[in-house]
GROMACS .gro file of N, CA and C in nm:
model
  384
    1VAL      N    1   8.964 -13.081  -2.356
    1VAL     CA    2   8.784 -13.061  -2.388
    1VAL      C    3   8.752 -13.192  -2.346
    2GLN      N    4   8.652 -13.184  -2.251
    2GLN     CA    5   8.615 -13.290  -2.180
    2GLN      C    6   8.447 -13.278  -2.121
    3LEU      N    7   8.362 -13.405  -2.153
    3LEU     CA    8   8.240 -13.389  -2.099
    3LEU      C    9   8.235 -13.487  -2.009
    4GLN      N   10   8.166 -13.475  -1.861
    4GLN     CA   11   8.157 -13.573  -1.771
    4GLN      C   12   8.007 -13.591  -1.730
    5ALA      N   13   7.946 -13.711  -1.756
    5ALA     CA   14   7.806 -13.735  -1.745
    5ALA      C   15   7.793 -13.799  -1.611
    6SER      N   16   7.683 -13.764  -1.532
    6SER     CA   17   7.664 -13.856  -1.410
    6SER      C   18   7.500 -13.833  -1.377
    7GLY      N   19   7.465 -13.910  -1.285
    7GLY     CA   20   7.334 -13.896  -1.212
    7GLY      C   21   7.238 -14.014  -1.265
    8GLY      N   22   7.294 -14.097  -1.328
    8GLY     CA   23   7.210 -14.223  -1.355
    8GLY      C   24   7.189 -14.301  -1.228
    9GLY      N   25   7.099 -14.400  -1.244
    9GLY     CA   26   7.064 -14.499  -1.130
    9GLY      C   27   6.962 -14.568  -1.146
   10LEU      N   28   6.896 -14.629  -1.054
   10LEU     CA   29   6.772 -14.708  -1.053
   10LEU      C   30   6.639 -14.634  -1.026
   11ALA      N   31   6.542 -14.615  -1.121
   11ALA     CA   32   6.438 -14.561  -1.063
   11ALA      C   33   6.317 -14.634  -1.090
   12GLN      N   34   6.202 -14.606  -1.017
   12GLN     CA   35   6.090 -14.696  -1.048
   12GLN      C   36   6.008 -14.631  -1.165
   13PRO      N   37   5.934 -14.676  -1.229
   13PRO     CA   38   5.821 -14.629  -1.319
   13PRO      C   39   5.764 -14.520  -1.261
   14GLY      N   40   5.767 -14.394  -1.328
   14GLY     CA   41   5.689 -14.277  -1.272
   14GLY      C   42   5.778 -14.220  -1.185
   15GLY      N   43   5.890 -14.244  -1.177
   15GLY     CA   44   6.000 -14.175  -1.090
   15GLY      C   45   6.086 -14.069  -1.163
   16ARG      N   46   6.178 -14.018  -1.096
   16ARG     CA   47   6.244 -13.916  -1.175
   16ARG      C   48   6.403 -13.907  -1.135
   17LEU      N   49   6.474 -13.865  -1.229
   17LEU     CA   50   6.637 -13.865  -1.238
   17LEU      C   51   6.664 -13.727  -1.281
   18ARG      N   52   6.780 -13.689  -1.237
   18ARG     CA   53   6.830 -13.578  -1.306
   18ARG      C   54   6.985 -13.602  -1.349
   19LEU      N   55   7.015 -13.600  -1.487
   19LEU     CA   56   7.143 -13.627  -1.512
   19LEU      C   57   7.234 -13.492  -1.542
   20SER      N   58   7.361 -13.492  -1.512
   20SER     CA   59   7.442 -13.359  -1.518
   20SER      C   60   7.539 -13.414  -1.635
   21CYS      N   61   7.591 -13.318  -1.686
   21CYS     CA   62   7.687 -13.302  -1.806
   21CYS      C   63   7.771 -13.173  -1.776
   22VAL      N   64   7.883 -13.210  -1.714
   22VAL     CA   65   7.985 -13.108  -1.674
   22VAL      C   66   8.100 -13.106  -1.779
   23ALA      N   67   8.099 -12.979  -1.849
   23ALA     CA   68   8.216 -12.953  -1.946
   23ALA      C   69   8.333 -12.887  -1.882
   24SER      N   70   8.449 -12.922  -1.953
   24SER     CA   71   8.577 -12.846  -1.943
   24SER      C   72   8.651 -12.834  -2.069
   25GLY      N   73   8.723 -12.700  -2.071
   25GLY     CA   74   8.784 -12.683  -2.187
   25GLY      C   75   8.704 -12.612  -2.287
   26PHE      N   76   8.612 -12.581  -2.256
   26PHE     CA   77   8.507 -12.514  -2.330
   26PHE      C   78   8.390 -12.455  -2.248
   27THR      N   79   8.310 -12.351  -2.330
   27THR     CA   80   8.198 -12.316  -2.250
   27THR      C   81   8.075 -12.364  -2.325
   28VAL      N   82   8.001 -12.426  -2.224
   28VAL     CA   83   7.871 -12.492  -2.273
   28VAL      C   84   7.772 -12.397  -2.347
   29SER      N   85   7.781 -12.270  -2.311
   29SER     CA   86   7.649 -12.178  -2.361
   29SER      C   87   7.701 -12.131  -2.511
   30ASP      N   88   7.825 -12.172  -2.542
   30ASP     CA   89   7.879 -12.144  -2.673
   30ASP      C   90   7.840 -12.246  -2.780
   31TYR      N   91   7.814 -12.355  -2.748
   31TYR     CA   92   7.793 -12.463  -2.836
   31TYR      C   93   7.662 -12.545  -2.804
   32THR      N   94   7.603 -12.612  -2.899
   32THR     CA   95   7.495 -12.722  -2.885
   32THR      C   96   7.547 -12.837  -2.798
   33ILE      N   97   7.455 -12.871  -2.706
   33ILE     CA   98   7.486 -12.993  -2.628
   33ILE      C   99   7.346 -13.086  -2.642
   34GLY      N  100   7.387 -13.199  -2.663
   34GLY     CA  101   7.290 -13.296  -2.695
   34GLY      C  102   7.308 -13.420  -2.585
   35TRP      N  103   7.189 -13.478  -2.560
   35TRP     CA  104   7.182 -13.593  -2.488
   35TRP      C  105   7.130 -13.721  -2.588
   36PHE      N  106   7.198 -13.814  -2.565
   36PHE     CA  107   7.153 -13.926  -2.639
   36PHE      C  108   7.151 -14.050  -2.559
   37ARG      N  109   7.066 -14.167  -2.584
   37ARG     CA  110   7.088 -14.280  -2.501
   37ARG      C  111   7.103 -14.410  -2.581
   38GLN      N  112   7.143 -14.533  -2.541
   38GLN     CA  113   7.155 -14.647  -2.607
   38GLN      C  114   7.143 -14.754  -2.524
   39ALA      N  115   7.039 -14.828  -2.574
   39ALA     CA  116   7.015 -14.940  -2.499
   39ALA      C  117   7.079 -15.062  -2.568
   40PRO      N  118   7.106 -15.182  -2.498
   40PRO     CA  119   7.191 -15.278  -2.554
   40PRO      C  120   7.140 -15.335  -2.699
   41GLY      N  121   7.246 -15.349  -2.781
   41GLY     CA  122   7.213 -15.399  -2.939
   41GLY      C  123   7.163 -15.278  -3.023
   42LYS      N  124   7.124 -15.174  -2.950
   42LYS     CA  125   7.075 -15.064  -3.057
   42LYS      C  126   7.174 -14.967  -3.077
   43ASP      N  127   7.133 -14.867  -3.187
   43ASP     CA  128   7.205 -14.756  -3.200
   43ASP      C  129   7.182 -14.645  -3.117
   44PRO      N  130   7.250 -14.542  -3.090
   44PRO     CA  131   7.233 -14.413  -3.014
   44PRO      C  132   7.100 -14.350  -3.060
   45TYR      N  133   7.023 -14.327  -2.967
   45TYR     CA  134   6.903 -14.251  -2.989
   45TYR      C  135   6.887 -14.104  -2.932
   46TRP      N  136   6.873 -14.017  -3.032
   46TRP     CA  137   6.874 -13.869  -2.974
   46TRP      C  138   6.764 -13.826  -2.898
   47ILE      N  139   6.773 -13.777  -2.748
   47ILE     CA  140   6.680 -13.723  -2.671
   47ILE      C  141   6.639 -13.599  -2.665
   48SER      N  142   6.751 -13.515  -2.659
   48SER     CA  143   6.710 -13.368  -2.652
   48SER      C  144   6.861 -13.300  -2.672
   49SER      N  145   6.833 -13.172  -2.707
   49SER     CA  146   6.932 -13.090  -2.735
   49SER      C  147   6.905 -12.927  -2.687
   50ILE      N  148   7.003 -12.873  -2.635
   50ILE     CA  149   6.997 -12.733  -2.632
   50ILE      C  150   7.105 -12.653  -2.691
   51ALA      N  151   7.055 -12.543  -2.764
   51ALA     CA  152   7.156 -12.495  -2.871
   51ALA      C  153   7.227 -12.379  -2.820
   52ARG      N  154   7.324 -12.347  -2.878
   52ARG     CA  155   7.395 -12.232  -2.833
   52ARG      C  156   7.316 -12.083  -2.799
   53ARG      N  157   7.385 -12.038  -2.693
   53ARG     CA  158   7.331 -11.918  -2.635
   53ARG      C  159   7.162 -11.933  -2.617
   54SER      N  160   7.080 -11.858  -2.673
   54SER     CA  161   6.941 -11.893  -2.630
   54SER      C  162   6.845 -11.915  -2.758
   55LEU      N  163   6.903 -12.013  -2.840
   55LEU     CA  164   6.853 -12.044  -2.966
   55LEU      C  165   6.746 -12.175  -2.950
   56GLY      N  166   6.759 -12.215  -2.823
   56GLY     CA  167   6.616 -12.299  -2.822
   56GLY      C  168   6.661 -12.445  -2.767
   57GLU      N  169   6.567 -12.522  -2.706
   57GLU     CA  170   6.561 -12.657  -2.677
   57GLU      C  171   6.475 -12.721  -2.754
   58TYR      N  172   6.550 -12.847  -2.774
   58TYR     CA  173   6.464 -12.943  -2.872
   58TYR      C  174   6.452 -13.091  -2.792
   59TYR      N  175   6.361 -13.169  -2.856
   59TYR     CA  176   6.323 -13.290  -2.785
   59TYR      C  177   6.281 -13.390  -2.881
   60SER      N  178   6.314 -13.519  -2.856
   60SER     CA  179   6.224 -13.627  -2.939
   60SER      C  180   6.103 -13.636  -2.893
   61ASN      N  181   6.023 -13.691  -2.991
   61ASN     CA  182   5.869 -13.706  -2.940
   61ASN      C  183   5.864 -13.807  -2.825
   62SER      N  184   5.948 -13.913  -2.806
   62SER     CA  185   5.920 -14.009  -2.720
   62SER      C  186   5.956 -13.944  -2.572
   63VAL      N  187   6.003 -13.827  -2.566
   63VAL     CA  188   6.030 -13.764  -2.434
   63VAL      C  189   5.965 -13.642  -2.400
   64ARG      N  190   5.926 -13.591  -2.511
   64ARG     CA  191   5.885 -13.423  -2.500
   64ARG      C  192   5.768 -13.429  -2.375
   65GLY      N  193   5.749 -13.332  -2.302
   65GLY     CA  194   5.673 -13.336  -2.221
   65GLY      C  195   5.712 -13.405  -2.070
   66ARG      N  196   5.820 -13.484  -2.094
   66ARG     CA  197   5.857 -13.558  -1.973
   66ARG      C  198   5.979 -13.518  -1.923
   67PHE      N  199   6.085 -13.512  -2.027
   67PHE     CA  200   6.232 -13.425  -2.012
   67PHE      C  201   6.239 -13.298  -2.018
   68SER      N  202   6.326 -13.262  -1.977
   68SER     CA  203   6.364 -13.108  -1.978
   68SER      C  204   6.505 -13.089  -1.959
   69ILE      N  205   6.580 -13.016  -2.074
   69ILE     CA  206   6.700 -12.981  -2.074
   69ILE      C  207   6.725 -12.841  -2.031
   70SER      N  208   6.831 -12.827  -1.967
   70SER     CA  209   6.846 -12.684  -1.909
   70SER      C  210   7.020 -12.682  -1.896
   71ARG      N  211   7.065 -12.562  -1.885
   71ARG     CA  212   7.185 -12.499  -1.878
   71ARG      C  213   7.233 -12.428  -1.767
   72ASP      N  214   7.338 -12.450  -1.683
   72ASP     CA  215   7.377 -12.371  -1.587
   72ASP      C  216   7.534 -12.292  -1.634
   73SER      N  217   7.505 -12.190  -1.672
   73SER     CA  218   7.671 -12.123  -1.720
   73SER      C  219   7.737 -12.118  -1.617
   74ALA      N  220   7.708 -12.065  -1.495
   74ALA     CA  221   7.796 -12.077  -1.395
   74ALA      C  222   7.880 -12.195  -1.349
   75LYS      N  223   7.815 -12.295  -1.378
   75LYS     CA  224   7.871 -12.439  -1.358
   75LYS      C  225   7.903 -12.493  -1.451
   76ASN      N  226   7.885 -12.428  -1.585
   76ASN     CA  227   7.935 -12.493  -1.719
   76ASN      C  228   7.876 -12.647  -1.724
   77THR      N  229   7.752 -12.652  -1.693
   77THR     CA  230   7.684 -12.785  -1.689
   77THR      C  231   7.547 -12.781  -1.750
   78VAL      N  232   7.513 -12.890  -1.823
   78VAL     CA  233   7.389 -12.911  -1.873
   78VAL      C  234   7.317 -13.023  -1.805
   79TYR      N  235   7.183 -13.002  -1.797
   79TYR     CA  236   7.099 -13.096  -1.705
   79TYR      C  237   7.026 -13.150  -1.792
   80LEU      N  238   6.978 -13.293  -1.751
   80LEU     CA  239   6.864 -13.357  -1.843
   80LEU      C  240   6.765 -13.383  -1.703
   81GLN      N  241   6.645 -13.311  -1.679
   81GLN     CA  242   6.558 -13.354  -1.581
   81GLN      C  243   6.455 -13.461  -1.650
   82MET      N  244   6.460 -13.582  -1.592
   82MET     CA  245   6.368 -13.702  -1.664
   82MET      C  246   6.242 -13.716  -1.547
   83ASN      N  247   6.136 -13.711  -1.569
   83ASN     CA  248   6.016 -13.727  -1.495
   83ASN      C  249   5.924 -13.831  -1.553
   84ASP      N  250   5.859 -13.861  -1.469
   84ASP     CA  251   5.763 -13.992  -1.539
   84ASP      C  252   5.838 -14.098  -1.608
   85LEU      N  253   5.937 -14.155  -1.574
   85LEU     CA  254   6.006 -14.238  -1.610
   85LEU      C  255   5.936 -14.373  -1.667
   86LYS      N  256   5.985 -14.423  -1.766
   86LYS     CA  257   5.906 -14.549  -1.820
   86LYS      C  258   6.046 -14.678  -1.812
   87PRO      N  259   5.977 -14.787  -1.813
   87PRO     CA  260   6.101 -14.878  -1.846
   87PRO      C  261   6.162 -14.886  -1.968
   88ASP      N  262   6.113 -14.829  -2.063
   88ASP     CA  263   6.164 -14.805  -2.204
   88ASP      C  264   6.272 -14.696  -2.196
   89ASP      N  265   6.277 -14.636  -2.092
   89ASP     CA  266   6.378 -14.513  -2.090
   89ASP      C  267   6.515 -14.586  -2.038
   90THR      N  268   6.507 -14.710  -2.016
   90THR     CA  269   6.621 -14.767  -1.962
   90THR      C  270   6.738 -14.797  -2.080
   91ALA      N  271   6.859 -14.723  -2.036
   91ALA     CA  272   6.964 -14.718  -2.133
   91ALA      C  273   7.082 -14.652  -2.086
   92VAL      N  274   7.191 -14.680  -2.147
   92VAL     CA  275   7.304 -14.601  -2.117
   92VAL      C  276   7.285 -14.444  -2.180
   93TYR      N  277   7.306 -14.346  -2.087
   93TYR     CA  278   7.281 -14.209  -2.135
   93TYR      C  279   7.405 -14.120  -2.147
   94PHE      N  280   7.437 -14.056  -2.288
   94PHE     CA  281   7.559 -13.964  -2.310
   94PHE      C  282   7.525 -13.853  -2.314
   95CYS      N  283   7.610 -13.748  -2.292
   95CYS     CA  284   7.591 -13.602  -2.346
   95CYS      C  285   7.720 -13.584  -2.433
   96ALA      N  286   7.668 -13.500  -2.532
   96ALA     CA  287   7.772 -13.464  -2.645
   96ALA      C  288   7.777 -13.346  -2.665
   97ALA      N  289   7.877 -13.299  -2.735
   97ALA     CA  290   7.885 -13.141  -2.774
   97ALA      C  291   7.927 -13.113  -2.925
   98ASP      N  292   7.850 -13.023  -2.988
   98ASP     CA  293   7.905 -12.989  -3.116
   98ASP      C  294   7.981 -12.867  -3.115
   99LEU      N  295   8.106 -12.888  -3.115
   99LEU     CA  296   8.216 -12.789  -3.106
   99LEU      C  297   8.265 -12.744  -3.248
  100ASN      N  298   8.176 -12.809  -3.345
  100ASN     CA  299   8.205 -12.768  -3.489
  100ASN      C  300   8.102 -12.672  -3.544
  101SER      N  301   7.989 -12.656  -3.447
  101SER     CA  302   7.886 -12.564  -3.475
  101SER      C  303   7.812 -12.618  -3.594
  102LEU      N  304   7.799 -12.755  -3.625
  102LEU     CA  305   7.734 -12.790  -3.743
  102LEU      C  306   7.563 -12.787  -3.713
  103THR      N  307   7.542 -12.806  -3.585
  103THR     CA  308   7.397 -12.797  -3.574
  103THR      C  309   7.354 -12.621  -3.600
  104TYR      N  310   7.429 -12.570  -3.555
  104TYR     CA  311   7.394 -12.405  -3.583
  104TYR      C  312   7.390 -12.375  -3.744
  105GLN      N  313   7.469 -12.446  -3.805
  105GLN     CA  314   7.476 -12.428  -3.953
  105GLN      C  315   7.366 -12.501  -4.023
  106ASN      N  316   7.324 -12.603  -3.984
  106ASN     CA  317   7.219 -12.683  -4.080
  106ASN      C  318   7.082 -12.729  -4.005
  107GLY      N  319   7.086 -12.674  -3.879
  107GLY     CA  320   6.973 -12.715  -3.767
  107GLY      C  321   6.921 -12.866  -3.745
  108ILE      N  322   7.026 -12.951  -3.788
  108ILE     CA  323   6.991 -13.074  -3.753
  108ILE      C  324   7.062 -13.120  -3.617
  109TYR      N  325   6.963 -13.160  -3.515
  109TYR     CA  326   7.015 -13.165  -3.389
  109TYR      C  327   7.030 -13.322  -3.350
  110TYR      N  328   6.952 -13.402  -3.420
  110TYR     CA  329   6.928 -13.536  -3.378
  110TYR      C  330   7.036 -13.653  -3.426
  111GLN      N  331   7.121 -13.606  -3.512
  111GLN     CA  332   7.218 -13.714  -3.570
  111GLN      C  333   7.332 -13.709  -3.476
  112PRO      N  334   7.380 -13.832  -3.445
  112PRO     CA  335   7.508 -13.852  -3.362
  112PRO      C  336   7.630 -13.759  -3.424
  113GLY      N  337   7.624 -13.788  -3.558
  113GLY     CA  338   7.737 -13.750  -3.634
  113GLY      C  339   7.749 -13.582  -3.626
  114GLN      N  340   7.647 -13.503  -3.578
  114GLN     CA  341   7.677 -13.386  -3.574
  114GLN      C  342   7.751 -13.338  -3.441
  115TYR      N  343   7.775 -13.427  -3.353
  115TYR     CA  344   7.848 -13.412  -3.216
  115TYR      C  345   7.974 -13.463  -3.228
  116ASN      N  346   8.086 -13.385  -3.206
  116ASN     CA  347   8.229 -13.433  -3.223
  116ASN      C  348   8.307 -13.457  -3.084
  117THR      N  349   8.224 -13.434  -2.943
  117THR     CA  350   8.287 -13.463  -2.833
  117THR      C  351   8.180 -13.532  -2.747
  118TRP      N  352   8.228 -13.647  -2.691
  118TRP     CA  353   8.133 -13.715  -2.605
  118TRP      C  354   8.166 -13.739  -2.468
  119GLY      N  355   8.088 -13.753  -2.382
  119GLY     CA  356   8.131 -13.771  -2.251
  119GLY      C  357   8.116 -13.933  -2.219
  120GLN      N  358   8.150 -14.013  -2.117
  120GLN     CA  359   8.122 -14.126  -2.101
  120GLN      C  360   7.983 -14.136  -2.046
  121GLY      N  361   7.918 -14.280  -2.059
  121GLY     CA  362   7.760 -14.273  -2.032
  121GLY      C  363   7.754 -14.304  -1.889
  122THR      N  364   7.613 -14.278  -1.861
  122THR     CA  365   7.566 -14.293  -1.719
  122THR      C  366   7.451 -14.402  -1.730
  123GLN      N  367   7.430 -14.499  -1.642
  123GLN     CA  368   7.332 -14.586  -1.672
  123GLN      C  369   7.201 -14.542  -1.592
  124VAL      N  370   7.101 -14.561  -1.663
  124VAL     CA  371   6.963 -14.539  -1.623
  124VAL      C  372   6.881 -14.665  -1.639
  125THR      N  373   6.827 -14.693  -1.501
  125THR     CA  374   6.753 -14.819  -1.522
  125THR      C  375   6.601 -14.808  -1.442
  126VAL      N  376   6.504 -14.828  -1.520
  126VAL     CA  377   6.374 -14.800  -1.485
  126VAL      C  378   6.293 -14.939  -1.461
  127SER      N  379   6.286 -14.974  -1.327
  127SER     CA  380   6.225 -15.087  -1.319
  127SER      C  381   6.158 -15.081  -1.162
  128SER      N  382   6.057 -15.179  -1.164
  128SER     CA  383   5.991 -15.179  -1.012
  128SER      C  384   6.061 -15.300  -0.947
   0.00000   0.00000   0.00000
């Protein structure tokens, strides 16, 4: 069971990046997948989650309207499209899977403890 995140890099303010999270050992459409970010010296911050099957997509207030989460079942991959990037978006971004289905049971998507499998991070830097 593994998650592999990629797609980070340097972008200018107002620019865009697309992060990918490729899963192996399980099927992404059967579980909630979340994206978090962590800036230096800060706790992980929840960005977005896509629930199992077609139960919905969820966003933090800070990214709603700018970021979009999606899933490609054929590629077993979850994406995070990030538009209108801001310097405050600079962080290491992680994808995570809730393989215990806690989010399905309690509807809480924003807590890191709800996710038991994490990928390595990918650095996103927004700077002119």
